[in-house]
Amino acid sequence: MTAQVLDGKLVAALVKDEVRARTQALASRGVTVGLAVVLVGDDPASAVYVKAKTKDARECGIDATDHRLPADTSQAGLLALVAQLGADPRVHGILVQLPLPKHFDTDAIIAAIPPHKDVDGLHPENLGRVAQGKPRFTACTPAGCMRLLAHGGVTVAGASAVVLGRSVLVGKPMALLLANADATVTLCHSKTRDLAERVAAADIVIAAVGRSELVRGAWIKPGAAVIDVGINRGADGKLIGDVEYAAAAARAGVITPVPGGVGPMTRACLLENTVRAAELA
Ligand code: NAD
């Protein structure tokens, strides 16, 4: 079997078309969708992400504004900016680019974003709503993975799903979304024994660990859906996922590449959350 490759760029383009139509509908009612992107410090990777997110947003008719603060900004200084953006009716979505410099209490910053403007879906209220099965904003990466599964025609209801990684950003909300969609979910992490056996029994594998090719191709159940969230750099500087791609693709039914799989979907789902925030306002 050779897997169908799920092209994240293609699916992201479809999502962006939908977002553009929705921003236009809002514009016809006099509403300009506003997204505030906050970047603290000068981490080069974060700067690249922020640039890409604002570019995407503008392409979809969203008024994206950049707020750059120096690395030595205080907790109180960042909280003041978040409060100002929270009170600004032109701003429908607020995104604070993570990771923040070490001296910040990140949880307190996220908790200070008004939940109805938390387009990253990381505020405890929004995570709690996902746990309740009544999501308002879903964390962008897990939302993107669900969209890719749908695009690949993967039946989630009744499937056996294994999620590798239990971060608040990816693994935990991913497991909840799959459970909400009626999969039977196993959430694996660094202390999990028998990882190979668990993966081998799965109809759906979501790898979100951050270790190059941890998931071996030989583990994959023939015909399984494999979604690779991992982004790792090889010795040659090339991006590598958490899955041994070629060997897994030889067994899987559908698979995402790295790059060009989940990454573009994460960005697209941020736009979807932002237009939703404006629609709900
Ligand atoms: P994290 O470091 O917060 O979490 C990693 C998780 O992996 C932990 O829960 C840990 O318990 C688990 N883990 C560690 N070793 C393991 C093992 N041997 N077996 C099973 N689980 C193990 O990372 P994160 O923020 O969740 O990100 C995970 C990966 O996804 C990273 O490579 C990150 O760069 C990538 N990522 C990609 C996107 C995207 O848009 N493509 C978005 C977010 C994160």
GROMACS .gro file of C-alpha atoms and ligand atoms in nm:
model
  325
    1MET     CA    1   0.000   0.000   0.000
    2THR     CA    2   0.118   0.352  -0.072
    3ALA     CA    3  -0.050   0.620   0.131
    4GLN     CA    4  -0.250   0.908  -0.005
    5VAL     CA    5  -0.051   1.219   0.090
    6LEU     CA    6  -0.261   1.480   0.271
    7ASP     CA    7  -0.143   1.811   0.127
    8GLY     CA    8  -0.169   2.067   0.408
    9LYS     CA    9  -0.099   2.358   0.175
   10LEU     CA   10  -0.390   2.261  -0.046
   11VAL     CA   11  -0.635   2.213   0.242
   12ALA     CA   12  -0.513   2.535   0.406
   13ALA     CA   13  -0.585   2.720   0.081
   14LEU     CA   14  -0.944   2.586   0.093
   15VAL     CA   15  -0.981   2.703   0.455
   16LYS     CA   16  -0.841   3.045   0.361
   17ASP     CA   17  -1.095   3.075   0.077
   18GLU     CA   18  -1.374   3.009   0.330
   19VAL     CA   19  -1.227   3.264   0.572
   20ARG     CA   20  -1.202   3.525   0.295
   21ALA     CA   21  -1.570   3.476   0.207
   22ARG     CA   22  -1.664   3.517   0.573
   23THR     CA   23  -1.455   3.834   0.620
   24GLN     CA   24  -1.619   3.975   0.307
   25ALA     CA   25  -1.964   3.897   0.446
   26LEU     CA   26  -1.871   4.079   0.766
   27ALA     CA   27  -1.725   4.370   0.567
   28SER     CA   28  -2.057   4.407   0.385
   29ARG     CA   29  -2.212   4.462   0.731
   30GLY     CA   30  -1.945   4.722   0.811
   31VAL     CA   31  -1.728   4.495   1.028
   32THR     CA   32  -1.353   4.478   0.966
   33VAL     CA   33  -1.210   4.166   1.131
   34GLY     CA   34  -0.916   4.265   1.352
   35LEU     CA   35  -0.631   4.046   1.478
   36ALA     CA   36  -0.362   4.171   1.716
   37VAL     CA   37  -0.039   3.971   1.711
   38VAL     CA   38   0.196   4.031   2.004
   39LEU     CA   39   0.563   3.939   1.984
   40VAL     CA   40   0.793   3.988   2.281
   41GLY     CA   41   1.167   3.978   2.221
   42ASP     CA   42   1.364   3.892   1.910
   43ASP     CA   43   1.355   3.513   1.881
   44PRO     CA   44   1.413   3.464   1.505
   45ALA     CA   45   1.180   3.163   1.470
   46SER     CA   46   0.897   3.349   1.646
   47ALA     CA   47   0.955   3.652   1.422
   48VAL     CA   48   0.918   3.430   1.114
   49TYR     CA   49   0.595   3.277   1.250
   50VAL     CA   50   0.449   3.619   1.332
   51LYS     CA   51   0.533   3.755   0.989
   52ALA     CA   52   0.367   3.454   0.823
   53LYS     CA   53   0.056   3.481   1.041
   54THR     CA   54   0.007   3.853   0.972
   55LYS     CA   55   0.064   3.798   0.598
   56ASP     CA   56  -0.193   3.514   0.590
   57ALA     CA   57  -0.442   3.727   0.781
   58ARG     CA   58  -0.408   4.025   0.549
   59GLU     CA   59  -0.451   3.799   0.245
   60CYS     CA   60  -0.786   3.692   0.392
   61GLY     CA   61  -0.911   4.047   0.452
   62ILE     CA   62  -0.824   4.049   0.823
   63ASP     CA   63  -0.675   4.370   0.962
   64ALA     CA   64  -0.368   4.224   1.137
   65THR     CA   65  -0.165   4.454   1.357
   66ASP     CA   66   0.180   4.371   1.493
   67HIS     CA   67   0.272   4.466   1.848
   68ARG     CA   68   0.642   4.419   1.914
   69LEU     CA   69   0.778   4.457   2.263
   70PRO     CA   70   1.141   4.438   2.377
   71ALA     CA   71   1.264   4.117   2.545
   72ASP     CA   72   1.301   4.296   2.881
   73THR     CA   73   0.931   4.395   2.892
   74SER     CA   74   0.787   4.326   3.238
   75GLN     CA   75   0.494   4.097   3.316
   76ALA     CA   76   0.295   4.408   3.411
   77GLY     CA   77   0.388   4.576   3.082
   78LEU     CA   78   0.264   4.283   2.875
   79LEU     CA   79  -0.051   4.251   3.087
   80ALA     CA   80  -0.119   4.621   3.023
   81LEU     CA   81  -0.097   4.570   2.645
   82VAL     CA   82  -0.323   4.261   2.664
   83ALA     CA   83  -0.577   4.461   2.868
   84GLN     CA   84  -0.566   4.747   2.616
   85LEU     CA   85  -0.622   4.508   2.323
   86GLY     CA   86  -0.890   4.326   2.520
   87ALA     CA   87  -1.083   4.652   2.557
   88ASP     CA   88  -1.040   4.762   2.193
   89PRO     CA   89  -1.359   4.685   1.994
   90ARG     CA   90  -1.161   4.684   1.666
   91VAL     CA   91  -0.960   4.385   1.790
   92HIS     CA   92  -1.154   4.057   1.763
   93GLY     CA   93  -0.861   3.822   1.818
   94ILE     CA   94  -0.546   3.845   2.029
   95LEU     CA   95  -0.251   3.616   1.974
   96VAL     CA   96   0.051   3.628   2.204
   97GLN     CA   97   0.331   3.445   2.026
   98LEU     CA   98   0.482   3.168   2.238
   99PRO     CA   99   0.725   3.089   2.383
  100LEU     CA  100   0.758   3.409   2.585
  101PRO     CA  101   1.097   3.497   2.735
  102LYS     CA  102   1.163   3.296   3.052
  103HIS     CA  103   1.084   3.568   3.306
  104PHE     CA  104   0.714   3.571   3.206
  105ASP     CA  105   0.438   3.375   3.376
  106THR     CA  106   0.291   3.250   3.047
  107ASP     CA  107  -0.019   3.094   3.204
  108ALA     CA  108  -0.109   3.427   3.367
  109ILE     CA  109  -0.067   3.612   3.035
  110ILE     CA  110  -0.291   3.363   2.851
  111ALA     CA  111  -0.548   3.377   3.130
  112ALA     CA  112  -0.555   3.758   3.092
  113ILE     CA  113  -0.669   3.739   2.728
  114PRO     CA  114  -1.049   3.776   2.723
  115PRO     CA  115  -1.171   3.422   2.635
  116HIS     CA  116  -1.386   3.557   2.349
  117LYS     CA  117  -1.067   3.700   2.188
  118ASP     CA  118  -0.843   3.397   2.256
  119VAL     CA  119  -0.807   3.284   1.894
  120ASP     CA  120  -0.519   3.049   1.983
  121GLY     CA  121  -0.770   2.852   2.193
  122LEU     CA  122  -0.534   2.824   2.490
  123HIS     CA  123  -0.730   3.010   2.760
  124PRO     CA  124  -0.847   2.769   3.033
  125GLU     CA  125  -1.209   2.854   2.953
  126ASN     CA  126  -1.165   2.759   2.588
  127LEU     CA  127  -0.976   2.441   2.673
  128GLY     CA  128  -1.252   2.359   2.922
  129ARG     CA  129  -1.515   2.406   2.655
  130VAL     CA  130  -1.330   2.159   2.431
  131ALA     CA  131  -1.332   1.915   2.725
  132GLN     CA  132  -1.708   1.969   2.755
  133GLY     CA  133  -1.751   1.896   2.385
  134LYS     CA  134  -1.880   2.251   2.330
  135PRO     CA  135  -1.581   2.427   2.175
  136ARG     CA  136  -1.573   2.801   2.100
  137PHE     CA  137  -1.212   2.829   1.984
  138THR     CA  138  -1.012   2.510   1.943
  139ALA     CA  139  -0.632   2.515   1.965
  140CYS     CA  140  -0.515   2.569   1.608
  141THR     CA  141  -0.289   2.266   1.556
  142PRO     CA  142  -0.537   2.000   1.678
  143ALA     CA  143  -0.814   2.175   1.483
  144GLY     CA  144  -0.594   2.158   1.173
  145CYS     CA  145  -0.532   1.786   1.228
  146MET     CA  146  -0.907   1.718   1.250
  147ARG     CA  147  -0.959   1.910   0.929
  148LEU     CA  148  -0.690   1.705   0.755
  149LEU     CA  149  -0.852   1.380   0.870
  150ALA     CA  150  -1.186   1.500   0.732
  151HIS     CA  151  -1.026   1.598   0.402
  152GLY     CA  152  -0.864   1.254   0.378
  153GLY     CA  153  -1.204   1.088   0.421
  154VAL     CA  154  -1.089   0.922   0.744
  155THR     CA  155  -1.371   0.781   0.956
  156VAL     CA  156  -1.303   0.896   1.312
  157ALA     CA  157  -1.617   0.760   1.483
  158GLY     CA  158  -1.542   0.418   1.623
  159ALA     CA  159  -1.175   0.433   1.521
  160SER     CA  160  -0.893   0.346   1.755
  161ALA     CA  161  -0.674   0.659   1.782
  162VAL     CA  162  -0.333   0.700   1.943
  163VAL     CA  163  -0.202   1.047   2.024
  164LEU     CA  164   0.168   1.075   2.108
  165GLY     CA  165   0.240   1.377   2.328
  166ARG     CA  166   0.024   1.532   2.600
  167SER     CA  167   0.104   1.905   2.577
  168VAL     CA  168  -0.169   2.160   2.642
  169LEU     CA  169  -0.088   2.308   2.301
  170VAL     CA  170  -0.133   1.991   2.096
  171GLY     CA  171  -0.164   1.645   2.253
  172LYS     CA  172  -0.432   1.698   2.516
  173PRO     CA  173  -0.678   1.901   2.306
  174MET     CA  174  -0.611   1.660   2.017
  175ALA     CA  175  -0.714   1.363   2.233
  176LEU     CA  176  -1.028   1.550   2.343
  177LEU     CA  177  -1.128   1.639   1.986
  178LEU     CA  178  -1.088   1.279   1.875
  179ALA     CA  179  -1.289   1.155   2.174
  180ASN     CA  180  -1.558   1.417   2.102
  181ALA     CA  181  -1.572   1.277   1.747
  182ASP     CA  182  -1.633   0.928   1.891
  183ALA     CA  183  -1.287   0.777   1.851
  184THR     CA  184  -1.148   0.551   2.124
  185VAL     CA  185  -0.838   0.740   2.227
  186THR     CA  186  -0.509   0.639   2.387
  187LEU     CA  187  -0.292   0.933   2.497
  188CYS     CA  188   0.076   0.835   2.503
  189HIS     CA  189   0.362   1.032   2.658
  190SER     CA  190   0.722   1.005   2.771
  191LYS     CA  191   0.640   0.743   3.036
  192THR     CA  192   0.429   0.522   2.809
  193ARG     CA  193   0.546   0.164   2.784
  194ASP     CA  194   0.482  -0.047   2.473
  195LEU     CA  195   0.458   0.253   2.238
  196ALA     CA  196   0.516   0.033   1.932
  197GLU     CA  197   0.231  -0.202   2.022
  198ARG     CA  198  -0.007   0.084   2.091
  199VAL     CA  199   0.073   0.253   1.760
  200ALA     CA  200   0.044  -0.080   1.577
  201ALA     CA  201  -0.315  -0.119   1.703
  202ALA     CA  202  -0.422   0.231   1.593
  203ASP     CA  203  -0.640   0.327   1.298
  204ILE     CA  204  -0.535   0.690   1.353
  205VAL     CA  205  -0.190   0.798   1.473
  206ILE     CA  206  -0.119   1.159   1.571
  207ALA     CA  207   0.250   1.217   1.651
  208ALA     CA  208   0.321   1.537   1.848
  209VAL     CA  209   0.640   1.471   2.041
  210GLY     CA  210   0.929   1.659   1.881
  211ARG     CA  211   1.165   1.365   1.820
  212SER     CA  212   1.285   1.288   1.468
  213GLU     CA  213   1.134   0.968   1.332
  214LEU     CA  214   1.038   0.832   1.675
  215VAL     CA  215   0.743   0.653   1.514
  216ARG     CA  216   0.887   0.378   1.298
  217GLY     CA  217   0.724   0.291   0.969
  218ALA     CA  218   0.704  -0.077   1.064
  219TRP     CA  219   0.476   0.012   1.359
  220ILE     CA  220   0.201   0.150   1.136
  221LYS     CA  221  -0.109  -0.064   1.093
  222PRO     CA  222  -0.173  -0.115   0.720
  223GLY     CA  223  -0.425   0.145   0.602
  224ALA     CA  224  -0.395   0.368   0.912
  225ALA     CA  225  -0.417   0.748   0.899
  226VAL     CA  226  -0.090   0.909   1.011
  227ILE     CA  227  -0.076   1.277   1.105
  228ASP     CA  228   0.274   1.404   1.183
  229VAL     CA  229   0.277   1.723   1.391
  230GLY     CA  230   0.646   1.707   1.482
  231ILE     CA  231   0.893   1.962   1.353
  232ASN     CA  232   1.256   1.867   1.403
  233ARG     CA  233   1.577   1.972   1.230
  234GLY     CA  234   1.810   1.710   1.085
  235ALA     CA  235   2.189   1.745   1.092
  236ASP     CA  236   2.166   1.891   0.740
  237GLY     CA  237   1.918   2.156   0.861
  238LYS     CA  238   1.621   1.995   0.682
  239LEU     CA  239   1.286   1.959   0.858
  240ILE     CA  240   1.199   1.610   0.977
  241GLY     CA  241   0.877   1.491   1.138
  242ASP     CA  242   0.819   1.255   1.429
  243VAL     CA  243   0.735   0.974   1.184
  244GLU     CA  244   0.973   0.772   0.967
  245TYR     CA  245   0.798   0.905   0.660
  246ALA     CA  246   0.888   0.683   0.363
  247ALA     CA  247   0.847   0.357   0.555
  248ALA     CA  248   0.521   0.475   0.713
  249ALA     CA  249   0.386   0.595   0.378
  250ALA     CA  250   0.442   0.246   0.239
  251ARG     CA  251   0.192   0.108   0.495
  252ALA     CA  252  -0.048   0.392   0.580
  253GLY     CA  253  -0.376   0.476   0.409
  254VAL     CA  254  -0.323   0.852   0.441
  255ILE     CA  255  -0.024   1.046   0.574
  256THR     CA  256   0.087   1.406   0.616
  257PRO     CA  257   0.431   1.520   0.499
  258VAL     CA  258   0.671   1.741   0.697
  259PRO     CA  259   0.691   2.018   0.589
  260GLY     CA  260   0.365   2.093   0.409
  261GLY     CA  261   0.127   1.893   0.627
  262VAL     CA  262   0.008   2.015   0.966
  263GLY     CA  263   0.206   2.343   0.970
  264PRO     CA  264   0.000   2.527   0.705
  265MET     CA  265  -0.319   2.399   0.870
  266THR     CA  266  -0.221   2.547   1.207
  267ARG     CA  267  -0.189   2.887   1.042
  268ALA     CA  268  -0.518   2.849   0.853
  269CYS     CA  269  -0.709   2.748   1.167
  270LEU     CA  270  -0.590   3.065   1.342
  271LEU     CA  271  -0.762   3.264   1.064
  272GLU     CA  272  -1.076   3.056   1.104
  273ASN     CA  273  -1.082   3.123   1.479
  274THR     CA  274  -1.030   3.494   1.416
  275VAL     CA  275  -1.320   3.531   1.175
  276ARG     CA  276  -1.532   3.327   1.415
  277ALA     CA  277  -1.441   3.567   1.696
  278ALA     CA  278  -1.568   3.857   1.484
  279GLU     CA  279  -1.886   3.670   1.392
  280LEU     CA  280  -1.957   3.598   1.760
  281ALA     CA  281  -1.879   3.955   1.875
  282NAD     P1  282   0.605   1.951   2.408
  282NAD     O1  283   0.753   1.940   2.422
  282NAD     O2  284   0.529   2.049   2.489
  282NAD     O3  285   0.541   1.808   2.436
  282NAD     C1  286   0.600   1.689   2.391
  282NAD     C2  287   0.521   1.572   2.444
  282NAD     O4  288   0.581   1.453   2.396
  282NAD     C3  289   0.520   1.561   2.596
  282NAD     O5  290   0.385   1.550   2.639
  282NAD     C4  291   0.596   1.432   2.627
  282NAD     O6  292   0.539   1.359   2.735
  282NAD     C5  293   0.582   1.356   2.498
  282NAD     N1  294   0.691   1.262   2.476
  282NAD     C6  295   0.824   1.279   2.496
  282NAD     N2  296   0.891   1.168   2.465
  282NAD     C7  297   0.800   1.078   2.425
  282NAD     C8  298   0.808   0.944   2.381
  282NAD     N3  299   0.925   0.882   2.373
  282NAD     N4  300   0.695   0.882   2.347
  282NAD     C9  301   0.574   0.944   2.355
  282NAD     N5  302   0.560   1.072   2.396
  282NAD    C10  303   0.672   1.137   2.430
  282NAD     O7  304   0.582   1.972   2.253
  282NAD     P2  305   0.455   2.030   2.171
  282NAD     O8  306   0.448   2.177   2.186
  282NAD     O9  307   0.334   1.949   2.198
  282NAD    O10  308   0.507   2.000   2.023
  282NAD    C11  309   0.533   1.869   1.979
  282NAD    C12  310   0.598   1.874   1.842
  282NAD    O11  311   0.504   1.932   1.751
  282NAD    C13  312   0.723   1.960   1.832
  282NAD    O12  313   0.809   1.904   1.735
  282NAD    C14  314   0.671   2.092   1.782
  282NAD    O13  315   0.769   2.166   1.711
  282NAD    C15  316   0.563   2.046   1.689
  282NAD     N6  317   0.455   2.143   1.666
  282NAD    C16  318   0.419   2.161   1.538
  282NAD    C17  319   0.315   2.247   1.509
  282NAD    C18  320   0.274   2.264   1.366
  282NAD    O14  321   0.200   2.354   1.336
  282NAD     N7  322   0.316   2.176   1.276
  282NAD    C19  323   0.249   2.317   1.611
  282NAD    C20  324   0.287   2.293   1.743
  282NAD    C21  325   0.391   2.204   1.770
   0.00000   0.00000   0.00000
